Coordinates of C-alpha atoms and ligand atoms in Angstrom, one line a residue:
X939 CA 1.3 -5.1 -20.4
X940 CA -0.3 -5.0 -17.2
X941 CA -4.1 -5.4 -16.6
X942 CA -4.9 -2.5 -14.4
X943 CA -7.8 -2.0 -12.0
X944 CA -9.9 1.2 -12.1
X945 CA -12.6 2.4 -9.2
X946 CA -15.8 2.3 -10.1
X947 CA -16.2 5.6 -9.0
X948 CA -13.7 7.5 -9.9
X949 CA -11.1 6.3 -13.2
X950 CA -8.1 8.1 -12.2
X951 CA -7.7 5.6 -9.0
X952 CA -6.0 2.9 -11.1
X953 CA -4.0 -0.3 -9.3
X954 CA -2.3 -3.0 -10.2
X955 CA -4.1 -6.6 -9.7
X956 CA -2.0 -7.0 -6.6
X957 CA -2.1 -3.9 -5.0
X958 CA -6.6 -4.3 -5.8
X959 CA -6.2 -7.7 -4.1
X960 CA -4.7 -5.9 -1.2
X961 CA -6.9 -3.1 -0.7
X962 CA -10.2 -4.6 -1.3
X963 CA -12.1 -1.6 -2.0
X964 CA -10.8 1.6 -3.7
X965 CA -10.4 4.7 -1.0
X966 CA -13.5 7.1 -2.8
X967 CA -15.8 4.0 -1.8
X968 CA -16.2 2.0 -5.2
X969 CA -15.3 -1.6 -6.3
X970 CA -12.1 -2.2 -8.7
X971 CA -12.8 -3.2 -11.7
X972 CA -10.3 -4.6 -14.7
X973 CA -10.2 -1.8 -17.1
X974 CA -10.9 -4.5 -20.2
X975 CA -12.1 -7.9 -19.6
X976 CA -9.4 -10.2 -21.8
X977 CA -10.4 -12.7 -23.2
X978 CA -9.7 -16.2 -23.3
X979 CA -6.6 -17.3 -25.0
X980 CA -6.5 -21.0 -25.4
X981 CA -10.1 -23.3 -27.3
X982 CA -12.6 -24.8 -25.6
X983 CA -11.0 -28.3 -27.0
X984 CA -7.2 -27.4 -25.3
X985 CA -9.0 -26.2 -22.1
X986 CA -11.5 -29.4 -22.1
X987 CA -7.8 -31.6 -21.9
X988 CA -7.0 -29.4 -18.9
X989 CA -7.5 -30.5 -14.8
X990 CA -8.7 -27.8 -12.5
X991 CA -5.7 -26.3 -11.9
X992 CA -4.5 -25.6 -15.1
X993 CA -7.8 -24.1 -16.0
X994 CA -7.1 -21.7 -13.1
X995 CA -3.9 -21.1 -14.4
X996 CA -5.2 -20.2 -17.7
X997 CA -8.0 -18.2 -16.5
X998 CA -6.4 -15.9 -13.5
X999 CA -3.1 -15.3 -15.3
X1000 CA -5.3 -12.8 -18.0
X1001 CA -6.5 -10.8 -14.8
X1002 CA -3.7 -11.0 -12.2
X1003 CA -0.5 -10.2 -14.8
X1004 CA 1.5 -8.8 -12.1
X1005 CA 1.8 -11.7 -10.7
X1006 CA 4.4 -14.0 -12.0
X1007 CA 3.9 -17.5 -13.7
X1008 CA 5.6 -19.2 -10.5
X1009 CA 4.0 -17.2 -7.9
X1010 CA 0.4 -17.9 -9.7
X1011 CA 1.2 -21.1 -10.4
X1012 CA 2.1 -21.7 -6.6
X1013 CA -1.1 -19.6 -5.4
X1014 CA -2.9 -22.2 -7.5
X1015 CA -1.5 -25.8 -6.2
X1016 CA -1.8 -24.4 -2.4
X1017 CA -5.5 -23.8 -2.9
X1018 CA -6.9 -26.7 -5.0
X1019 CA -5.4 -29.2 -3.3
X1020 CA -6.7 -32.5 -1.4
X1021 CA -8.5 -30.1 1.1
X1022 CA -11.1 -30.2 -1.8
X1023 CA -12.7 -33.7 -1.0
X1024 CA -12.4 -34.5 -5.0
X1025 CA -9.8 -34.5 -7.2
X1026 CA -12.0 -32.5 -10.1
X1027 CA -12.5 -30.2 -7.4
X1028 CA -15.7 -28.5 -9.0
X1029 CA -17.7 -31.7 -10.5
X1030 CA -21.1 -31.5 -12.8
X1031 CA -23.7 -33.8 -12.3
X1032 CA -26.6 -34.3 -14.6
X1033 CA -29.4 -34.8 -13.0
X1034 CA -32.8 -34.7 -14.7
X1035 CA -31.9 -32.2 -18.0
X1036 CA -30.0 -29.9 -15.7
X1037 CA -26.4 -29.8 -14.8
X1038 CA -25.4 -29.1 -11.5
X1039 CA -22.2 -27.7 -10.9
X1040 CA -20.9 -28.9 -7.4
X1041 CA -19.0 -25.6 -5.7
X1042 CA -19.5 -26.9 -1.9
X1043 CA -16.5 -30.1 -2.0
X1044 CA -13.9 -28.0 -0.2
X1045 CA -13.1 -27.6 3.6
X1046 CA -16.3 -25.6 4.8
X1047 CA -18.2 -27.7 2.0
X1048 CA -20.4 -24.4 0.3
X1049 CA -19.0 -22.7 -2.6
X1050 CA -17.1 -19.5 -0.8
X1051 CA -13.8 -22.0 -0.4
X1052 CA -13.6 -21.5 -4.2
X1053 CA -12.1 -18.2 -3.7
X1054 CA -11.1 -18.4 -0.1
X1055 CA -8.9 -21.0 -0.4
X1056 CA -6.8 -19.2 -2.4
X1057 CA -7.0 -15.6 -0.9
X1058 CA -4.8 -16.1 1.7
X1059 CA -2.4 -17.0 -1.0
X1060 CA -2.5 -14.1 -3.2
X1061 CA -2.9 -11.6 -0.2
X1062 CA 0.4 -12.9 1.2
X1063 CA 2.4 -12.6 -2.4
X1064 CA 0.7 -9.2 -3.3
X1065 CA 1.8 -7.9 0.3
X1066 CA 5.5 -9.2 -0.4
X1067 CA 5.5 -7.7 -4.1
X1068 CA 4.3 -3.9 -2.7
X1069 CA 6.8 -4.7 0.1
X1070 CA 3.9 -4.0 2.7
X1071 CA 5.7 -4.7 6.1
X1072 CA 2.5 -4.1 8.3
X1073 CA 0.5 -7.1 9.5
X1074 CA -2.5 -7.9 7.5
X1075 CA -5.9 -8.2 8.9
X1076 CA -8.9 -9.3 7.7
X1077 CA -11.8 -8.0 8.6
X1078 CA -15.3 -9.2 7.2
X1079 CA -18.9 -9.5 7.8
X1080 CA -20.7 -12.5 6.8
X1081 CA -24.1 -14.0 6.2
X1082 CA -22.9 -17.3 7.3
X1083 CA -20.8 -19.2 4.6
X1084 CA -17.9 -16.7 4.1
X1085 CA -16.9 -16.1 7.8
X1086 CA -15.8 -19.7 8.0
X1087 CA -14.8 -20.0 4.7
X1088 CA -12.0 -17.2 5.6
X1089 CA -11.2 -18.6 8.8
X1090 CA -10.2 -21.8 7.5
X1091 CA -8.2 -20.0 4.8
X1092 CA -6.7 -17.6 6.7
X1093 CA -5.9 -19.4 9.9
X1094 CA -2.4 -19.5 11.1
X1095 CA -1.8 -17.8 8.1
X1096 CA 1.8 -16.1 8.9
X1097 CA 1.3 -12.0 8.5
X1098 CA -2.1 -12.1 8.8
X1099 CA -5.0 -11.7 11.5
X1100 CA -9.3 -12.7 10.7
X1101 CA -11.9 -10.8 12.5
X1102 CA -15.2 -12.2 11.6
X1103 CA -18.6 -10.6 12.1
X1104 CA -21.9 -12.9 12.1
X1105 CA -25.2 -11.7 12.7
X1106 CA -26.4 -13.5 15.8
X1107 CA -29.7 -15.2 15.4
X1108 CA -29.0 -14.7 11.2
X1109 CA -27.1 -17.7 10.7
X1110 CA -27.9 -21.8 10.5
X1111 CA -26.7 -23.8 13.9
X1112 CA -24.2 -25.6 12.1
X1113 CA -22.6 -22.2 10.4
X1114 CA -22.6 -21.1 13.7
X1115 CA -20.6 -24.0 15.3
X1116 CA -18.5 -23.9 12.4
X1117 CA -17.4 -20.4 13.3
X1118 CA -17.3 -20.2 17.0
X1119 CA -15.0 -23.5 16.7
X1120 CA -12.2 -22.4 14.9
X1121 CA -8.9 -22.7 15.5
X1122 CA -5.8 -20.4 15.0
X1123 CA -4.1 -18.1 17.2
X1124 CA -4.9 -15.0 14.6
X1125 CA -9.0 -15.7 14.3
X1126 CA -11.4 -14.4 16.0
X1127 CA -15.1 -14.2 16.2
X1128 CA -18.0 -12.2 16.5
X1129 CA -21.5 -12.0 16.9
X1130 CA -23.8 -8.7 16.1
X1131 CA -27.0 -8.1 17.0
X1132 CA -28.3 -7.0 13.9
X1133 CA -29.0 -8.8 10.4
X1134 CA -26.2 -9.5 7.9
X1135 CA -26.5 -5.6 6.4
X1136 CA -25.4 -4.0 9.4
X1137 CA -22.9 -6.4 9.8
X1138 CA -21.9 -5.1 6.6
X1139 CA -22.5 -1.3 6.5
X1140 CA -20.4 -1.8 10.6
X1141 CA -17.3 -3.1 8.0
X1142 CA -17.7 -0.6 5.2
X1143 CA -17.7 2.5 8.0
X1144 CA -14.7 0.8 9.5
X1145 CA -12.9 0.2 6.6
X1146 CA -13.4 4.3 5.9
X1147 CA -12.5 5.4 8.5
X1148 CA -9.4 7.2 8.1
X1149 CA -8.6 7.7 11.9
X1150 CA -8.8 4.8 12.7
X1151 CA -6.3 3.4 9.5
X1152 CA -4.0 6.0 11.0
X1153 CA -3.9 4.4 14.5
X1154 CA -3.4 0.8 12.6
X1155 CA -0.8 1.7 10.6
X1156 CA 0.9 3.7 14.0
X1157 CA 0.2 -0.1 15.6
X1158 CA 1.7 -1.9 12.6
X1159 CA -1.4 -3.2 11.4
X1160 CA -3.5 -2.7 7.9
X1161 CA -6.9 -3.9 6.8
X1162 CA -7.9 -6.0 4.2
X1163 CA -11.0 -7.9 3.2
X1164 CA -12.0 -11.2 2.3
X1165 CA -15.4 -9.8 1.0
X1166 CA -17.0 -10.9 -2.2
X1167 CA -15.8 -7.1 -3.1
X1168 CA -12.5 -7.9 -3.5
X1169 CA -11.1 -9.2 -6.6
X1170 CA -9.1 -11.6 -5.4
X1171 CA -12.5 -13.6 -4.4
X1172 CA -13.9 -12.1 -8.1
X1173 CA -11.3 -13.5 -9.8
X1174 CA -10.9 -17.1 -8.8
X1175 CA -14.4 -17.5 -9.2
X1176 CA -15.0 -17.1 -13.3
X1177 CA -12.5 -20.2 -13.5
X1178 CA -14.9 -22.6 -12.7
X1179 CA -17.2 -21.2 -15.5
X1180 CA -15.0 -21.7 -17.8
X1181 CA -14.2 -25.3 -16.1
X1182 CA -17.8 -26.6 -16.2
X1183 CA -18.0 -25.2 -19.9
X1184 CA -15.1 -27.5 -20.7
X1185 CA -16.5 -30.5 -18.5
X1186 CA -19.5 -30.5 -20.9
X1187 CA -17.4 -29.9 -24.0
X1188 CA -15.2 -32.6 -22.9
X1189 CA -18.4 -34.8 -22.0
X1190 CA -19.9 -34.2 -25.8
X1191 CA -22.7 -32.8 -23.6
X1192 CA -22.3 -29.7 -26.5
X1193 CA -21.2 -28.9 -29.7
X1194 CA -18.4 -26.5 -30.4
X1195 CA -20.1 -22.6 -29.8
X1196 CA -22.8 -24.2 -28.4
X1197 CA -24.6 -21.3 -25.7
X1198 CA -25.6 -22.7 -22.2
X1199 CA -27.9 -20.9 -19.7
X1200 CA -26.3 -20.5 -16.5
X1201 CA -28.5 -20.5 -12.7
X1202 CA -27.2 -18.8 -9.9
X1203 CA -28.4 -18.8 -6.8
X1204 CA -28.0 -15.0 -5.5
X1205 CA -27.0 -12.8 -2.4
X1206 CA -24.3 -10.6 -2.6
X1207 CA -24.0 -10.8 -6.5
X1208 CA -20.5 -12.0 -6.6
X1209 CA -20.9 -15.3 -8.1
X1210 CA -22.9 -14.5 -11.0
X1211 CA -21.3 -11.5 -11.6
X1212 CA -17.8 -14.1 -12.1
X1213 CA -20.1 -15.5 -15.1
X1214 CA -20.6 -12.5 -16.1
X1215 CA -17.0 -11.8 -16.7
X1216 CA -16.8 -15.8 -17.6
X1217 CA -19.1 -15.0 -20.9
X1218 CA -17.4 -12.1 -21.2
X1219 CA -14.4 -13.6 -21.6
X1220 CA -15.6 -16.2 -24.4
X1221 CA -17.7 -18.9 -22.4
X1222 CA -20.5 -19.6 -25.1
X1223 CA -23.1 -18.4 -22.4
X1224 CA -26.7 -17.2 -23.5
X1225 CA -29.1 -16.3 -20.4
X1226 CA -27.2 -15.3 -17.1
X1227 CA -30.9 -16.4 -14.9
X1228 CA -29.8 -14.6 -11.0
X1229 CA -32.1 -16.5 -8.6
X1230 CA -33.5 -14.8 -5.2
X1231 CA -35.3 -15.9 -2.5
X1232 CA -37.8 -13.7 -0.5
X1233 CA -35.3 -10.9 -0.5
X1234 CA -35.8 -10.2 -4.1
X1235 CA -34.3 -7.1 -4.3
X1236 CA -32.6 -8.3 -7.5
X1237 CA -35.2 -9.6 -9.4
X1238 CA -37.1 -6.4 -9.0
X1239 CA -34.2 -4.7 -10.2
X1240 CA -33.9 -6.6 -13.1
X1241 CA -37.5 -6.2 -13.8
X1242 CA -38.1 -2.7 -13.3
X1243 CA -34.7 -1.0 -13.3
X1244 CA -35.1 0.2 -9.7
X1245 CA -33.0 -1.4 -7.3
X1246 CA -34.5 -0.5 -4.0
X1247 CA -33.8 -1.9 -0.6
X1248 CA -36.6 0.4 1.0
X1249 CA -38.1 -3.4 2.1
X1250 CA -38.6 -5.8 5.4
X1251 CA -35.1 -8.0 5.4
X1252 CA -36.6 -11.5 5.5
X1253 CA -34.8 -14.2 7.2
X1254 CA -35.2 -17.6 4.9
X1255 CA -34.2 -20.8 4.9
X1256 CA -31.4 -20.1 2.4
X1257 CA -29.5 -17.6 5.0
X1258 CA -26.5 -16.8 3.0
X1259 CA -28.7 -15.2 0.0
X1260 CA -30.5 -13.0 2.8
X1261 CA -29.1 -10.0 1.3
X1262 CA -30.9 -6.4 0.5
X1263 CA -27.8 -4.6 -0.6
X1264 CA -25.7 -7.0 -3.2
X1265 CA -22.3 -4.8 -3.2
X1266 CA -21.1 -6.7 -6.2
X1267 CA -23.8 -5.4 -8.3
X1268 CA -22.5 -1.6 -8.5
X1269 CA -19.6 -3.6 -11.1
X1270 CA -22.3 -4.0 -13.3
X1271 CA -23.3 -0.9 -12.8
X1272 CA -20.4 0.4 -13.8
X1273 CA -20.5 -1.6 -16.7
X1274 CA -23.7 -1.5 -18.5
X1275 CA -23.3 2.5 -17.9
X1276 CA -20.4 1.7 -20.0
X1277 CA -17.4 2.7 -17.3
X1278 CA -19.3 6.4 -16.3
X1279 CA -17.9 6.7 -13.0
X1280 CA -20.1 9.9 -12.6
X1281 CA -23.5 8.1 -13.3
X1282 CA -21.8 4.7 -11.1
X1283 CA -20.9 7.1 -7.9
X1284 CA -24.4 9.1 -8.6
X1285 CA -26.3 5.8 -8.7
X1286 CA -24.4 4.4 -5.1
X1287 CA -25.0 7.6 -3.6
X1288 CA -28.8 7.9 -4.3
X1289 CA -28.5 4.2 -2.4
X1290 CA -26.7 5.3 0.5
X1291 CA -28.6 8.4 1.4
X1292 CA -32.6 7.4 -0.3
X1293 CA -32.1 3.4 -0.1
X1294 CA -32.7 3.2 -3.8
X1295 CA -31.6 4.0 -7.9
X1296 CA -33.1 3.9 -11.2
X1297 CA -30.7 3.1 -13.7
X1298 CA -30.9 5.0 -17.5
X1299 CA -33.4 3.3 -20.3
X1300 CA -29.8 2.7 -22.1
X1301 CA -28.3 0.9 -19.4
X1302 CA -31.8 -1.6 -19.2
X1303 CA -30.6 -2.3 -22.5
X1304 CA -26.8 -3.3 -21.4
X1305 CA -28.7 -6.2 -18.9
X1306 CA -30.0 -8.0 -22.0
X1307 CA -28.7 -11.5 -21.1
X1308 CA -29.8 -11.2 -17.5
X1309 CA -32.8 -12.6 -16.2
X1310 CA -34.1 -12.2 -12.8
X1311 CA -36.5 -15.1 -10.8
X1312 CA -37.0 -15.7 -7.6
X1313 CA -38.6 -18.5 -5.0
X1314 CA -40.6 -18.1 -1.9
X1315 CA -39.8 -20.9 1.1
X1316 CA -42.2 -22.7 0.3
X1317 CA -41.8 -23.6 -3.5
X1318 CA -37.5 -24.0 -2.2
X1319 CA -38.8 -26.8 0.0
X1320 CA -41.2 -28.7 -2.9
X1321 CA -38.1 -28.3 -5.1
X1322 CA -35.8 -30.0 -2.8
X1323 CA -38.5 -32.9 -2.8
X1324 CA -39.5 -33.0 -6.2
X1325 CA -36.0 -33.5 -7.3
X1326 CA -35.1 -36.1 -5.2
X1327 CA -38.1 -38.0 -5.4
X1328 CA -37.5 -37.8 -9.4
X1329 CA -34.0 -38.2 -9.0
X1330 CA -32.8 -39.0 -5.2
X1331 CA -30.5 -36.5 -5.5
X1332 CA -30.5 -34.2 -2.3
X1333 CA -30.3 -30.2 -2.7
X1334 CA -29.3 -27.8 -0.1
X1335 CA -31.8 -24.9 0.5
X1336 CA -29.4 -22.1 -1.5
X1337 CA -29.0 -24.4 -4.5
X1338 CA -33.0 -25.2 -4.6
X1339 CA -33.7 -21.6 -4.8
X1340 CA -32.3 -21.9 -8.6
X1341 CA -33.7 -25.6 -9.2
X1342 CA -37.2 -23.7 -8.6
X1343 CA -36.5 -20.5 -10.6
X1344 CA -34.6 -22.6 -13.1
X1345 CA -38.0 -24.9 -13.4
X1346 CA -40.4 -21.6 -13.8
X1347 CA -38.5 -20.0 -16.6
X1348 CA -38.5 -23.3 -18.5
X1349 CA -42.2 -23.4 -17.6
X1350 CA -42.5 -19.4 -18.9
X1351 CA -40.7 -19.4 -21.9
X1352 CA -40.4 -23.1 -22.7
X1353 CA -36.4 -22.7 -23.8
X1354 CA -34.7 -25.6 -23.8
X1355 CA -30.8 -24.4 -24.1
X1356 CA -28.6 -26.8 -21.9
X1357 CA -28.1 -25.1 -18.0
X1358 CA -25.8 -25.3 -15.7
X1359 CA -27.5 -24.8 -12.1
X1360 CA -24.9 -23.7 -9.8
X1361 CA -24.8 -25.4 -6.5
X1362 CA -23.6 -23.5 -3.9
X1363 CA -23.8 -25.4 -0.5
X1364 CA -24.0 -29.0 0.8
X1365 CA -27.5 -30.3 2.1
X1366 CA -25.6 -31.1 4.6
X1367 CA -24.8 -27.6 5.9
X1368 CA -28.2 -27.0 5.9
X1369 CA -29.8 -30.4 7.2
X1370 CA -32.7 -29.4 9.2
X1371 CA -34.8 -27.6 6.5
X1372 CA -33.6 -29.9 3.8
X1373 CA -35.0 -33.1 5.9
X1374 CA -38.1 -31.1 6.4
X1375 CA -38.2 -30.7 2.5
X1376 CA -37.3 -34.4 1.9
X1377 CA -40.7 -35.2 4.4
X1378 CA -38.2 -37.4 7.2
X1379 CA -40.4 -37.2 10.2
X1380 CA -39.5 -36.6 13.0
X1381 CA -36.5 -34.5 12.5
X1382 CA -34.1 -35.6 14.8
X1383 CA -32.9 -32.8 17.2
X1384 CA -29.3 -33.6 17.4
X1385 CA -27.0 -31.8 14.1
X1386 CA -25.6 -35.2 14.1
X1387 CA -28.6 -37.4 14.0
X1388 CA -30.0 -34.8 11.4
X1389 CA -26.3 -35.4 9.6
X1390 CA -26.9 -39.3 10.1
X1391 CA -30.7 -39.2 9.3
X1392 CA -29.5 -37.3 5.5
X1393 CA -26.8 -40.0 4.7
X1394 CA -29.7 -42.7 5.0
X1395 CA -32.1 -40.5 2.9
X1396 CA -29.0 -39.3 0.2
X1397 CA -26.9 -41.9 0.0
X1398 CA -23.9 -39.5 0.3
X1399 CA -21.2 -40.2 2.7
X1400 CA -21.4 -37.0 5.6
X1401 CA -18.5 -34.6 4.8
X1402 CA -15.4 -34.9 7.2
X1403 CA -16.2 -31.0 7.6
X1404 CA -19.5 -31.9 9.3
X1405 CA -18.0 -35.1 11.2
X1406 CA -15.2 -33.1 12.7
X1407 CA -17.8 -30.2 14.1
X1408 CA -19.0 -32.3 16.7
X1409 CA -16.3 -33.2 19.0
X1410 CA -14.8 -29.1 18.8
X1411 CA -14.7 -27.1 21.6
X1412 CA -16.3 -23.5 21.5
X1413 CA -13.7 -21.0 21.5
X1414 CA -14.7 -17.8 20.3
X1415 CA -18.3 -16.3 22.3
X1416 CA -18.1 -12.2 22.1
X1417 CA -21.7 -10.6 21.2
X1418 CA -22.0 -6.9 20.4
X1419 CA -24.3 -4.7 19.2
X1420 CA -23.9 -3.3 15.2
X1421 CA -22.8 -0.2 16.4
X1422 CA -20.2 -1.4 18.3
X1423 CA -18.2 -3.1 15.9
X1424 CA -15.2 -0.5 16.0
X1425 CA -14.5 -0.6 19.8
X1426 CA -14.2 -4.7 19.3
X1427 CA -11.9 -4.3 16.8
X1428 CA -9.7 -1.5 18.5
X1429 CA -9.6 -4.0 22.1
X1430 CA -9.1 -7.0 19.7
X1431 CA -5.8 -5.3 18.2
X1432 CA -5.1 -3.3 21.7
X1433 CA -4.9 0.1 19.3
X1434 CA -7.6 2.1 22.2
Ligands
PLP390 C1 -22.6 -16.8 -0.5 C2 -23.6 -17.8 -0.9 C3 -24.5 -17.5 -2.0 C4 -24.6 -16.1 -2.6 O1 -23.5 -15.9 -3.4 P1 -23.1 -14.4 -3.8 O2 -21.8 -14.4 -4.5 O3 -23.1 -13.6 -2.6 O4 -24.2 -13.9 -4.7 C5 -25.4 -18.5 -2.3 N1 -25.4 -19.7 -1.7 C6 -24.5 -20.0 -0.7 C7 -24.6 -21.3 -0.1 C8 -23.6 -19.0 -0.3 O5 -22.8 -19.3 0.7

């Protein structure tokens, strides 16, 4: 039997896994979502013997059944493979009493290759499968990480074109170089001025508008996203839940059933929400703790019930968690109203027209298990120096947002269950502030003194992602304004 995939917003638009992977988001506006969650089918002790891979295999094959073994399995090896710097691919490191789950050792070295290394992949097969003959391309906005992260998957990816939206003064300099050096004849990039939302709200309008797919599809051309809204990101994402779970069973780090609290740190709600699914699926996982920065949209949410992005958009030193409207959280919506895609769309509307929702006292009870924290600038930066001072292990600014909340809720409630702190970026994407943090003075100017100046402080080699950025050429420069978006893309594909 196949898994289907339902709108949030409406249950009679049902899909198949491939044809959800190749539409990204439903036509009436909402999010697919699997009609059950399965569940796990193998122990914790056969998945523990397992490498990355076949963990992937195991996990993905429950969600994407019309796919076939082979075609998975090749999805699979083409995406974990030694452009991941290590061969485990998604390590944990104790440090202190915490774990931290490494996510940031593929090519763009933060934790979006997880999925968008193997995106391109499925996209390709799904189109093939739904004998799609036009030309694929991807469209998506980005609050720094993802935009390179597709790029690198996507590029001179056969079938398939990347158009990549960054907000202008929104991202760190070394995201930016990343992006505005990439190679492929089929990328392009660029810059808005505007924050990361209107970059977003510019690809949700395009996305709708049915016009314009009529021109594309008279051109030859369809769109598609790489968003954290589509499941093909979703998807590939619980698997290293359910990896890291293993890695400490296998470790004798816990006992068989034993619950772990999980710490992500938070922007567009796609990663937790994968851990979600994870404990869902069987991962013994107690306390699901979503870490904000200054933007705390979600930990208001989670402590009043009113999601409300009526707020100033505050740019931080952890840019890619500089969200106020976290798309991925209307699939938990959708289910802690338990599936009502009336209450779901009447929720997102209230949002798109007021900027804010109250959810129902019954669905406050459905986010038992979630807890909401978050950290100003300030108390990221004394994390990043308290744990490497205690431990000389060096955090990135995203990953210290949930090293600080992590360390207040022990404070609050003094529990001491085993956590995995998800790490989402390498310091080294982020040098600058992290230096600051650490207390080297003076901070070189240079992104490649700052990159030499962190290997002397870490100890850890400097990624050959962050080596190679410095010799590349600048190919892509367009700037627009957020309500221009559409015309680039209609002269980018010549469709005036
Ligand atoms: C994207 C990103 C996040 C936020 O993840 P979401 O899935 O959007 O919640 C956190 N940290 C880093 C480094 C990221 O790139």
């Amino acid at each position: 039997m196949n898994l289907m995939y339902q709108s949030t917003r409406n249950q009679d638009n049902k899909v198949t896994a491939s044809q959800a992977v190749l539409q990204g988001l439903s036509p009436d506006g909402g999010l697919y979502v699997p009609e059950t969650i399965p569940v796990l089918t193998k122990t914790m002790a056969e998945l523990s013997s397992m490498n990355y891979r076949e963990v992937a295999y195991e996990v993905m094959k429950h969600f994407l059944t019309d796919y076939t073994q082979e075609e998975l399995k090749d999805c699979i090896e083409k995406a974990y493979d030694s452009k991941f710097d290590t061969p485990e691919i998604a390590p944990l490191k104790k440090v202190g009493e915490a774990y931290y789950l490494e996510l940031f050792h593929g090519a763009t070295i933060a934790f979006k290759d997880m999925a968008l290394s193997i995106l391109p992949h499925l996209l390709t097969k799904a189109a093939k499968k739904n004998n799609v003959k036009e030309e694929i391309v991807i469209l998506t906005a980005t609050s720094g990480d993802t935009g390179k992260a597709a790029l690198a998957g996507f590029a001179d990816v056969e079938g398939t074109k990347i158009i990549v939206f960054y907000p202008k003064d929104g991202v760190s300099s070394v995201q930016e170089k990343q992006m505005v050096t990439q190679k492929g004849d089929n990328t392009s990039v660029i810059g808005i001025k505007g924050n990361f939302d209107d970059a977003q709200t510019g690809v949700k309008n395009i996305f709708n508008n049915k016009e314009l797919a009529e021109r594309m599809k008279k051109a030859g051309y369809r769109f598609s996203s790489a968003n954290s809204i589509n499941i093909g990101r979703l998807v590939p994402q619980i698997v290293y839940y359910v990896y890291s779970y293993a890695d400490l069973y296998r470790k004798k780090q816990v006992e068989q059933g034993e619950k772990i609290n999980v710490v992500v740190p938070t922007g567009n709600f796609g990663n937790i929400l994968a851990a979600y699914y994870a404990k869902h699926m069987g991962v013994p996982i107690n306390k699901l703790i979503c870490a904000s920065n200054e933007n705390k949209v979600l930990f208001d949410f989670f402590a009043t019930g009113i999601y409300d992005k009526n707020r100033e958009f505050i740019l931080t030193t952890s840019p890619s968690m500089d969200i106020l409207v976290s798309s991925n959280l209307e699939r938990l919506i959708y289910h802690i109203a338990d599936g009502d895609v009336k209450k779901t769309e009447e929720l997102m509307h209230s949002l798109s027209t007021k900027g804010s929702y109250e959810i129902t006292e019954g669905m406050k009870k459905n986010l038992e298990g979630f807890i909401g924290g978050w950290a100003s600038t300030e108390e990221t930066k004394t994390s990043i120096k308290k744990v490497y001072s205690e431990h000389g292990y060096v955090l990135d600014t995203h990953t210290a947002v949930a090293a600080s909340v992590y360390d207040n809720y022990v404070k609050q409630t003094e529990d001491r269950t085993k956590t995995v702190i998800v790490s989402t970026a390498s310091p080294y994407k982020f040098a600058e502030n992290v230096l600051e943090a650490v207390g080297v003075k003076p901070i070189p100017k240079e992104d490649y003194d700052q990159a030499k100046a962190l290997n002397q402080v870490s100890g850890v080699e400097i990624p050959g992602a962050v080596n190679d950025l410095f010799e590349a050429p600048v190919l892509h420069n367009s700037v627009c304004e957020s309500g221009k978006m559409q015309e680039m893309v209609e002269n980018n594909l010549k469709i005036i």
